[in-house]
Coordinates of C-alpha atoms in Angstrom, one line a residue:
X15 CA 26.1 -16.4 30.0
X16 CA 26.3 -14.2 26.9
X17 CA 23.6 -16.1 25.2
X18 CA 21.4 -15.9 28.3
X19 CA 21.9 -12.1 28.6
X20 CA 21.1 -11.8 24.9
X21 CA 17.7 -13.4 25.0
X22 CA 16.6 -13.0 28.7
X23 CA 16.1 -9.3 29.8
X24 CA 17.6 -8.1 33.0
X25 CA 15.5 -7.5 36.2
X26 CA 15.7 -3.8 35.6
X27 CA 14.4 -4.1 32.1
X28 CA 11.6 -6.4 33.2
X29 CA 10.6 -3.9 35.9
X30 CA 10.6 -1.0 33.5
X31 CA 8.5 -2.9 31.0
X32 CA 5.8 -3.4 33.6
X33 CA 5.8 0.3 34.5
X34 CA 6.3 2.3 31.3
X35 CA 5.6 1.9 27.6
X36 CA 8.8 3.6 26.6
X37 CA 10.8 0.7 28.0
X38 CA 9.4 -1.4 25.1
X39 CA 10.8 0.9 22.4
X40 CA 13.2 -0.7 20.0
X41 CA 16.6 1.0 19.4
X42 CA 16.2 3.7 16.8
X43 CA 17.8 2.5 13.6
X44 CA 18.9 4.6 10.7
X45 CA 16.8 3.5 7.8
X46 CA 18.5 3.1 4.5
X47 CA 15.6 4.9 2.8
X48 CA 13.2 6.5 5.3
X49 CA 13.6 10.2 6.2
X50 CA 15.4 10.9 9.6
X51 CA 12.1 11.9 11.3
X52 CA 10.3 8.7 10.3
X53 CA 10.7 5.8 12.7
X54 CA 11.8 2.7 10.9
X55 CA 13.6 -0.6 11.6
X56 CA 15.6 -3.2 9.8
X57 CA 12.6 -5.4 9.1
X58 CA 10.8 -2.7 7.2
X59 CA 13.7 -1.8 5.0
X60 CA 14.5 -3.5 1.6
X61 CA 16.1 -6.9 2.2
X62 CA 19.9 -6.6 1.9
X63 CA 21.7 -8.8 -0.6
X64 CA 23.2 -11.1 2.0
X65 CA 19.7 -12.0 3.2
X66 CA 18.2 -12.7 -0.2
X67 CA 18.5 -16.4 0.2
X68 CA 15.4 -17.9 -1.5
X69 CA 16.1 -19.9 -4.7
X70 CA 13.7 -21.7 -7.1
X71 CA 14.0 -24.7 -4.8
X72 CA 12.9 -22.7 -1.8
X73 CA 9.8 -21.6 -3.6
X74 CA 8.9 -25.1 -4.5
X75 CA 9.4 -26.2 -0.9
X76 CA 7.5 -23.2 0.4
X77 CA 4.4 -24.0 -1.5
X78 CA 4.6 -27.7 -0.9
X79 CA 4.8 -27.0 2.8
X80 CA 1.9 -24.5 2.6
X81 CA -0.5 -26.5 0.5
X82 CA 0.0 -30.0 1.9
X83 CA -2.1 -29.7 4.9
X84 CA -5.4 -31.0 6.4
X85 CA -7.4 -28.2 4.7
X86 CA -6.2 -29.1 1.2
X87 CA -6.8 -32.8 1.9
X88 CA -10.4 -32.1 2.8
X89 CA -11.1 -29.5 -0.1
X90 CA -12.9 -32.0 -2.3
X91 CA -15.2 -32.9 0.5
X92 CA -16.9 -29.5 0.3
X93 CA -17.2 -29.9 -3.5
X94 CA -18.8 -33.3 -3.3
X95 CA -21.0 -32.4 -0.3
X96 CA -22.8 -29.7 -2.4
X97 CA -23.9 -32.2 -5.0
X98 CA -21.0 -32.4 -7.5
X99 CA -18.8 -35.4 -7.9
X100 CA -15.1 -36.3 -8.2
X101 CA -15.0 -35.5 -11.9
X102 CA -15.9 -31.9 -10.9
X103 CA -13.7 -31.7 -7.8
X104 CA -10.4 -32.4 -9.6
X105 CA -10.7 -29.7 -12.3
X106 CA -12.2 -27.3 -9.8
X107 CA -9.1 -27.7 -7.6
X108 CA -6.8 -27.3 -10.6
X109 CA -8.5 -24.3 -12.2
X110 CA -9.2 -22.6 -8.9
X111 CA -5.6 -22.8 -7.9
X112 CA -4.4 -21.7 -11.3
X113 CA -6.6 -18.6 -11.0
X114 CA -4.9 -17.9 -7.6
X115 CA -1.4 -18.5 -9.0
X116 CA -1.7 -15.7 -11.5
X117 CA -2.0 -12.8 -8.9
X118 CA 0.6 -14.6 -6.7
X119 CA 3.1 -14.4 -9.6
X120 CA 2.1 -10.9 -10.6
X121 CA 2.4 -9.5 -7.0
X122 CA 5.2 -11.8 -6.1
X123 CA 7.3 -10.2 -8.8
X124 CA 7.0 -6.8 -6.9
X125 CA 8.5 -8.2 -3.8
X126 CA 11.2 -10.1 -5.7
X127 CA 12.1 -7.0 -7.7
X128 CA 12.0 -4.3 -5.0
X129 CA 12.7 -6.6 -1.9
X130 CA 10.1 -4.8 0.2
X131 CA 7.1 -6.2 2.1
X132 CA 3.4 -6.0 1.2
X133 CA 2.8 -3.4 3.9
X134 CA 5.3 -1.0 2.1
X135 CA 4.3 -2.0 -1.5
X136 CA 0.6 -1.2 -0.8
X137 CA 1.5 2.5 -0.4
X138 CA 2.3 2.8 -4.1
X139 CA -1.2 1.7 -5.0
X140 CA -3.5 3.0 -2.2
X141 CA -1.5 5.9 -0.9
X142 CA 0.7 6.3 2.2
X143 CA -2.2 6.5 4.7
X144 CA -5.0 4.6 2.9
X145 CA -2.6 1.7 2.7
X146 CA -3.0 1.3 6.4
X147 CA -6.6 0.1 5.8
X148 CA -5.2 -2.8 3.7
X149 CA -2.5 -3.5 6.3
X150 CA -4.9 -3.6 9.2
X151 CA -7.4 -5.8 7.3
X152 CA -4.7 -8.2 6.4
X153 CA -3.2 -8.4 9.8
X154 CA -6.5 -9.1 11.5
X155 CA -7.3 -11.9 9.1
X156 CA -3.8 -13.4 9.5
X157 CA -4.2 -13.6 13.3
X158 CA -7.7 -15.0 13.0
X159 CA -6.5 -17.9 10.8
X160 CA -3.4 -18.4 12.9
X161 CA -5.7 -19.3 15.8
X162 CA -8.2 -21.4 13.8
X163 CA -5.3 -23.4 12.3
X164 CA -4.0 -24.0 15.8
X165 CA -7.4 -25.2 17.1
X166 CA -7.6 -27.7 14.2
X167 CA -4.0 -28.8 14.6
X168 CA -4.5 -29.6 18.3
X169 CA -6.1 -32.8 17.2
X170 CA -2.6 -33.9 16.0
X171 CA -1.4 -33.5 19.6
X172 CA -4.3 -35.4 21.0
X173 CA -3.6 -38.3 18.6
X174 CA 0.1 -38.4 19.4
X175 CA -0.5 -38.4 23.2
X176 CA -3.3 -41.1 22.9
X177 CA -0.9 -43.2 20.8
X178 CA 1.7 -43.1 23.6
X179 CA -0.8 -43.2 26.5
X180 CA -4.2 -44.5 25.6
X181 CA -5.5 -43.3 28.9
X182 CA -5.2 -39.7 27.6
X183 CA -8.5 -40.2 25.8
X184 CA -10.1 -40.9 29.1
X185 CA -9.1 -37.6 30.9
X186 CA -12.2 -36.4 32.7
X187 CA -13.7 -33.1 31.6
X188 CA -13.8 -30.1 33.9
X189 CA -14.7 -27.4 31.4
X190 CA -18.2 -26.2 30.7
X191 CA -19.4 -27.7 27.4
X192 CA -20.7 -24.3 26.3
X193 CA -17.0 -23.2 25.9
X194 CA -16.6 -25.5 22.9
X195 CA -13.7 -27.4 24.2
X196 CA -13.1 -30.1 26.9
X197 CA -10.1 -30.5 29.3
X198 CA -8.3 -32.9 27.0
X199 CA -8.8 -30.6 24.0
X200 CA -7.5 -27.6 26.1
X201 CA -4.4 -29.5 27.1
X202 CA -3.7 -30.5 23.5
X203 CA -4.3 -27.0 22.3
X204 CA -1.9 -25.5 24.8
X205 CA 0.8 -28.0 23.9
X206 CA 0.2 -27.2 20.2
X207 CA 0.6 -23.5 20.9
X208 CA 3.6 -23.6 23.2
X209 CA 5.5 -26.0 20.9
X210 CA 4.7 -23.9 17.9
X211 CA 5.7 -20.6 19.5
X212 CA 9.5 -20.9 19.1
X213 CA 9.1 -22.2 15.6
X214 CA 7.2 -19.0 14.7
X215 CA 10.4 -17.1 15.6
X216 CA 12.5 -18.7 12.9
X217 CA 13.8 -15.8 10.7
X218 CA 12.3 -16.0 7.1
X219 CA 15.8 -16.3 5.7
X220 CA 16.2 -19.6 7.5
X221 CA 12.8 -21.1 6.9
X222 CA 14.0 -23.3 4.1
X223 CA 15.1 -25.9 6.6
X224 CA 11.6 -26.2 8.0
X225 CA 10.3 -26.4 4.4
X226 CA 12.6 -29.3 3.6
X227 CA 11.5 -31.2 6.7
X228 CA 7.9 -30.8 5.9
X229 CA 8.5 -31.4 2.2
X230 CA 9.8 -34.9 3.1
X231 CA 7.4 -35.8 6.0
X232 CA 4.0 -34.6 4.8
X233 CA 3.9 -36.2 1.3
X234 CA 5.3 -39.5 2.6
X235 CA 2.6 -39.6 5.3
X236 CA -0.2 -38.6 2.8
X237 CA 0.8 -41.2 0.2
X238 CA 1.3 -43.9 2.8
X239 CA -2.1 -43.3 4.3
X240 CA -3.7 -43.5 0.9
X241 CA -1.8 -46.7 0.1
X242 CA -2.8 -48.4 3.3
X243 CA -6.5 -47.5 3.1
X244 CA -6.7 -48.5 -0.6
X245 CA -4.9 -51.8 0.1
X246 CA -7.2 -52.5 3.1
X247 CA -10.3 -51.7 0.9
X248 CA -9.1 -53.8 -2.0
X249 CA -9.7 -50.9 -4.4
X250 CA -10.8 -47.3 -4.7
X251 CA -14.3 -47.6 -3.2
X252 CA -17.7 -46.4 -4.4
X253 CA -17.1 -42.6 -4.2
X254 CA -15.9 -42.7 -7.8
X255 CA -19.3 -44.1 -8.9
X256 CA -21.5 -41.5 -7.3
X257 CA -23.7 -39.8 -9.9
X258 CA -24.1 -36.0 -10.3
X259 CA -27.0 -34.8 -8.2
X260 CA -27.3 -31.3 -9.7
X261 CA -27.7 -30.3 -13.4
X262 CA -28.1 -27.2 -15.6
X263 CA -27.5 -23.7 -14.4
X264 CA -27.4 -24.9 -10.7
X265 CA -24.4 -27.1 -11.6
X266 CA -22.7 -24.2 -13.3
X267 CA -23.0 -21.8 -10.3
X268 CA -22.0 -24.6 -7.9
X269 CA -19.0 -25.1 -10.0
X270 CA -18.1 -21.4 -10.0
X271 CA -18.8 -21.1 -6.3
X272 CA -16.6 -24.1 -5.4
X273 CA -13.8 -22.8 -7.7
X274 CA -14.0 -19.3 -6.1
X275 CA -13.8 -20.9 -2.7
X276 CA -10.6 -22.7 -3.6
X277 CA -9.2 -19.5 -4.9
X278 CA -10.5 -17.4 -2.0
X279 CA -8.8 -19.8 0.5
X280 CA -5.5 -18.3 -0.6
X281 CA -6.8 -14.7 -1.1
X282 CA -4.6 -13.4 1.7
X283 CA -1.3 -14.6 0.1
X284 CA -2.3 -13.2 -3.3
X285 CA -2.0 -9.8 -1.5
X286 CA 1.0 -10.2 0.8
X287 CA 3.2 -12.6 -1.2
X288 CA 5.8 -9.8 -1.3
X289 CA 6.4 -10.6 2.4
X290 CA 8.2 -13.7 1.2
X291 CA 9.3 -12.9 -2.4
X292 CA 11.3 -10.0 -1.0
X293 CA 13.8 -12.7 0.1
X294 CA 14.3 -14.1 -3.4
X295 CA 17.7 -14.0 -5.0
X296 CA 16.2 -13.0 -8.3
X297 CA 12.8 -12.2 -9.7
X298 CA 12.9 -15.2 -12.1
X299 CA 12.7 -18.0 -9.5
X300 CA 9.3 -17.0 -8.2
X301 CA 7.7 -17.7 -11.6
X302 CA 7.8 -21.5 -10.8
X303 CA 4.7 -20.8 -8.7
X304 CA 2.5 -20.6 -11.8
X305 CA 2.7 -24.3 -12.8
X306 CA 3.7 -25.6 -9.4
X307 CA 0.8 -24.4 -7.3
X308 CA -2.0 -26.2 -9.2
X309 CA 0.1 -29.4 -9.4
X310 CA 0.7 -29.6 -5.6
X311 CA -2.8 -28.6 -4.6
X312 CA -4.6 -30.9 -6.9
X313 CA -2.3 -33.8 -6.1
X314 CA -3.0 -33.5 -2.4
X315 CA -6.7 -33.1 -3.0
X316 CA -6.8 -36.2 -5.2
X317 CA -5.1 -38.2 -2.4
X318 CA -7.9 -37.0 -0.1
X319 CA -10.6 -38.2 -2.6
X320 CA -9.1 -41.6 -3.1
X321 CA -8.5 -42.1 0.6
X322 CA -12.0 -41.0 1.6
X323 CA -13.6 -43.2 -1.1
X324 CA -11.7 -46.3 0.1
X325 CA -12.4 -45.4 3.8
X326 CA -16.1 -46.2 3.2
X327 CA -15.3 -49.8 2.4
X328 CA -13.1 -50.2 5.5
X329 CA -15.1 -48.3 8.1
X330 CA -18.6 -48.0 6.6
X331 CA -18.5 -44.2 6.3
X332 CA -16.8 -41.5 4.3
X333 CA -13.9 -40.1 6.4
X334 CA -12.5 -36.9 5.0
X335 CA -10.1 -36.0 7.9
X336 CA -7.1 -38.3 7.8
X337 CA -6.6 -37.8 11.6
X338 CA -10.0 -39.5 12.0
X339 CA -8.7 -42.5 10.1
X340 CA -5.6 -42.6 12.3
X341 CA -7.8 -42.8 15.4
X342 CA -8.9 -46.2 14.2
X343 CA -5.2 -47.3 14.2
X344 CA -5.0 -46.9 18.0
X345 CA -6.5 -50.3 18.7
X346 CA -3.2 -52.2 18.4
X347 CA 0.5 -51.3 19.3
X348 CA 1.7 -51.3 15.7
X349 CA -1.2 -49.0 14.7
X350 CA -0.4 -46.7 17.6
X351 CA 3.2 -46.2 16.4
X352 CA 1.9 -45.5 12.9
X353 CA -0.7 -43.1 14.3
X354 CA 2.0 -41.2 16.3
X355 CA 4.3 -40.6 13.4
X356 CA 1.6 -39.8 11.0
X357 CA 0.0 -37.3 13.4
X358 CA 3.5 -35.8 14.0
X359 CA 3.9 -35.3 10.3
X360 CA 0.5 -33.5 10.0
X361 CA 1.5 -31.4 13.0
X362 CA 4.6 -30.2 11.2
X363 CA 2.4 -29.5 8.2
X364 CA -0.1 -27.4 10.2
X365 CA 2.7 -25.4 11.9
X366 CA 4.4 -24.9 8.6
X367 CA 1.2 -23.5 7.1
X368 CA 0.7 -21.3 10.1
X369 CA 4.2 -19.8 9.8
X370 CA 4.1 -19.2 6.1
X371 CA 0.5 -18.1 5.6
X372 CA -0.3 -16.3 8.9
X373 CA 2.4 -15.6 11.4
X374 CA 5.0 -13.8 9.3
X375 CA 2.3 -12.0 7.4
X376 CA 0.8 -10.6 10.5
X377 CA 4.3 -9.8 11.9
X378 CA 5.2 -7.8 8.8
X379 CA 2.0 -5.8 9.1
X380 CA 2.4 -5.1 12.8
X381 CA 6.0 -4.0 12.1
X382 CA 4.8 -1.2 9.8
X383 CA 1.8 -0.3 12.0
X384 CA 4.0 0.1 15.1
X385 CA 7.7 0.4 14.0
X386 CA 8.7 2.1 17.2
X387 CA 7.8 -1.0 19.3
X388 CA 7.5 -4.0 17.0
X389 CA 9.9 -5.9 14.8
X390 CA 9.2 -9.3 13.1
X391 CA 10.0 -11.4 16.1
X392 CA 7.8 -9.4 18.4
X393 CA 5.1 -9.3 15.8
X394 CA 5.1 -13.1 15.6
X395 CA 4.7 -13.4 19.4
X396 CA 1.9 -10.8 19.5
X397 CA 0.1 -12.6 16.6
X398 CA 0.5 -15.9 18.4
X399 CA -1.0 -14.5 21.6
X400 CA -3.9 -12.6 19.9
X401 CA -4.7 -15.4 17.4
X402 CA -4.1 -18.2 19.9
X403 CA -5.9 -16.9 22.9
X404 CA -7.6 -13.5 22.6
X405 CA -10.0 -14.5 19.8
X406 CA -10.7 -17.8 21.5
X407 CA -10.5 -19.9 18.3
X408 CA -12.0 -23.1 19.8
X409 CA -15.2 -21.1 20.7
X410 CA -15.4 -19.7 17.2
X411 CA -15.1 -23.2 15.6
X412 CA -17.8 -24.7 17.8
X413 CA -20.5 -22.0 17.7
X414 CA -19.7 -18.8 15.7
X415 CA -20.9 -19.9 12.3
X416 CA -21.9 -16.3 11.4
X417 CA -18.4 -15.1 12.2
X418 CA -16.8 -17.9 10.2
X419 CA -19.1 -17.1 7.2
X420 CA -17.9 -13.5 7.4
X421 CA -14.2 -14.4 7.6
X422 CA -14.7 -16.9 4.8
X423 CA -16.2 -14.2 2.6
X424 CA -13.4 -11.8 3.4
X425 CA -12.0 -12.4 -0.1
X426 CA -14.6 -9.8 -1.1
X427 CA -12.2 -7.2 0.2
X428 CA -8.9 -9.0 -0.5
X429 CA -9.5 -9.8 -4.1
X430 CA -9.8 -6.1 -5.3
X431 CA -6.7 -5.3 -3.1
X432 CA -4.7 -7.9 -5.0
X433 CA -6.1 -6.7 -8.3
X434 CA -5.4 -3.0 -7.6
X435 CA -1.8 -3.8 -6.5
X436 CA -1.1 -5.9 -9.6
X437 CA -2.8 -3.4 -12.0
X438 CA -1.0 -0.4 -10.5
X439 CA 2.5 -2.1 -10.8
X440 CA 2.1 -3.7 -14.2
X441 CA -0.3 -1.5 -16.1
X442 CA -0.3 2.0 -14.5
X443 CA 3.4 2.4 -13.3
X444 CA 4.8 -0.2 -15.7
X445 CA 7.2 -1.6 -13.1
X446 CA 8.7 1.8 -12.3
X447 CA 8.4 2.4 -8.6
X448 CA 10.2 5.1 -6.6
X449 CA 11.2 2.9 -3.7
X450 CA 12.6 5.7 -1.4
X451 CA 9.2 7.5 -1.8
X452 CA 7.4 4.4 -0.4
X453 CA 9.0 5.3 3.0
X454 CA 8.4 9.1 2.8
X455 CA 5.0 10.3 4.1
X456 CA 5.6 13.5 2.1
X457 CA 6.7 11.7 -1.1
X458 CA 4.9 11.1 -4.4
X459 CA 2.9 8.3 -2.9
X460 CA 1.2 10.6 -0.5
X461 CA -1.2 11.5 -3.3
X462 CA -4.1 13.6 -1.9
X463 CA -4.0 13.6 1.9
X464 CA -2.3 10.2 1.9
X465 CA -5.1 8.6 -0.2
X466 CA -5.0 7.5 -3.8
X467 CA -8.6 8.3 -4.8
X468 CA -8.3 6.2 -8.0
X469 CA -7.7 3.1 -5.8
X470 CA -10.5 4.0 -3.5
X471 CA -13.0 4.3 -6.3
X472 CA -11.8 1.1 -7.9
X473 CA -12.1 -0.7 -4.5
X474 CA -15.6 0.7 -3.8
X475 CA -17.0 -0.1 -7.3
X476 CA -15.9 -3.7 -6.9
X477 CA -16.9 -4.3 -3.3
X478 CA -20.3 -2.6 -3.5
X479 CA -22.1 -5.2 -5.6
X480 CA -20.7 -8.1 -3.5
X481 CA -21.8 -6.8 -0.1
X482 CA -25.4 -8.0 -0.4
X483 CA -24.2 -11.5 -1.3
X484 CA -21.8 -11.4 1.7
X485 CA -24.7 -10.3 4.0
X486 CA -26.9 -13.2 2.6
X487 CA -24.1 -15.8 3.2
X488 CA -23.9 -14.6 6.9
X489 CA -27.6 -14.4 7.5
X490 CA -29.7 -16.2 4.8
X491 CA -32.9 -16.0 6.7
X492 CA -32.8 -12.2 7.4
X493 CA -31.5 -11.0 4.0
X494 CA -33.4 -11.0 0.8
X495 CA -31.6 -10.5 -2.5
X496 CA -32.3 -11.5 -6.1
X497 CA -30.7 -14.4 -7.9
X498 CA -28.4 -12.2 -9.9
X499 CA -26.6 -10.9 -6.8
X500 CA -26.4 -14.4 -5.4
X501 CA -24.8 -15.7 -8.5
X502 CA -22.3 -12.8 -8.6
X503 CA -21.2 -13.6 -5.1
X504 CA -20.6 -17.3 -6.1
X505 CA -17.5 -16.1 -8.0
X506 CA -16.7 -13.1 -5.8
X507 CA -12.9 -13.6 -5.8
X508 CA -12.6 -13.8 -9.6
X509 CA -14.9 -10.8 -10.0
X510 CA -13.1 -8.8 -7.4
X511 CA -9.6 -9.4 -8.8
X512 CA -10.4 -9.1 -12.5

């Protein structure tokens, strides 16, 4: 009964929450650092010593769980589709991830040293109030990708259910095709979302157990899938013999564009890595990210290349999504069992990525935006509802290419944020941060009216030249820009950060 009363609100509480906003207020907590008149809660404060549980092994498991997913597997497909080949794809993945690893380590050291989240750290660089611009931008993007990842991951549920009950694939559709999803897809998406929801509520200090499960399941499934397809094909296939279709300066800019796309994929975490590094036992463990990130990302991408190449021999077409390969396994009982467990593994991979890259990040931001009403657990639920249903992710994936292009180009804004935070900590303040002042709206990080004008100028100077390229990527037919601006946008993340 005690457990029930702890997690299930009473009838009086439920009634009050439907009639007044005040009933949603969290208990006022005395912050260890914030002034008495500033509302704070435990999740905003520096992490206490007993909750600093992340070791070097946790970091390795964290990135293995984050990077071994369907998106990484399919990364090389985008590189090869534009006209490059596998000899370009592999170094592009390695170099692109290495470029991302640098700001991750630089900004990760801030969280590991100060044990405060990104949404507090950003005040040192941008100012107490201008920092809210970064926080809001980051939280919107996190909730957007939370929904998109869920819509993609719903295919795992479809595959698992079809493996158990083949008739699942024959469910009649009762949804208008214009909605971008059918009845079967909606059922799978709802199941993905509802099973994922309690997993999103796992405290960050206990996430290492989820990391370990995914660290075992995802690589085994990836390697086994590659081994089976290569064995079935009797070799690696013809993808490795494809010639280059572009040359000269066009090849150079495609190379830079593809590399920047790899880096930009993780642009959000380059900013808010303190949300996780704040739980580190020491600042040294997080430096393992520098060599580990490129190794894991490139290894997963190479498995995708090999599997896709061999799939042409087996099925007569290049199949980049491993779940599409598993659909072919549903034709016999043994294959159905393999498809179920493989899809389950990829499901865990997608959920793990959603937790580490999106859910907790959005929750930390919402905690600082609304400390009176939101802590990390509530923030995770709100992010799941907004990202999962309010933005209608399946509709975006099916039709809103313009919106996807905009969100894909959002690294235009995130790259300078990451660069400003890193430069401010390492070069300007030389690792000397007044942590109590980060919580004080009247402290030294108020700057001028809550805005650090130096950060604002640096941000505008970087973003300005990239906006025409972003507009062109969204609407190529209606925007006319010269080649120089186009080429600059091809490596927007590198330009923005540096």
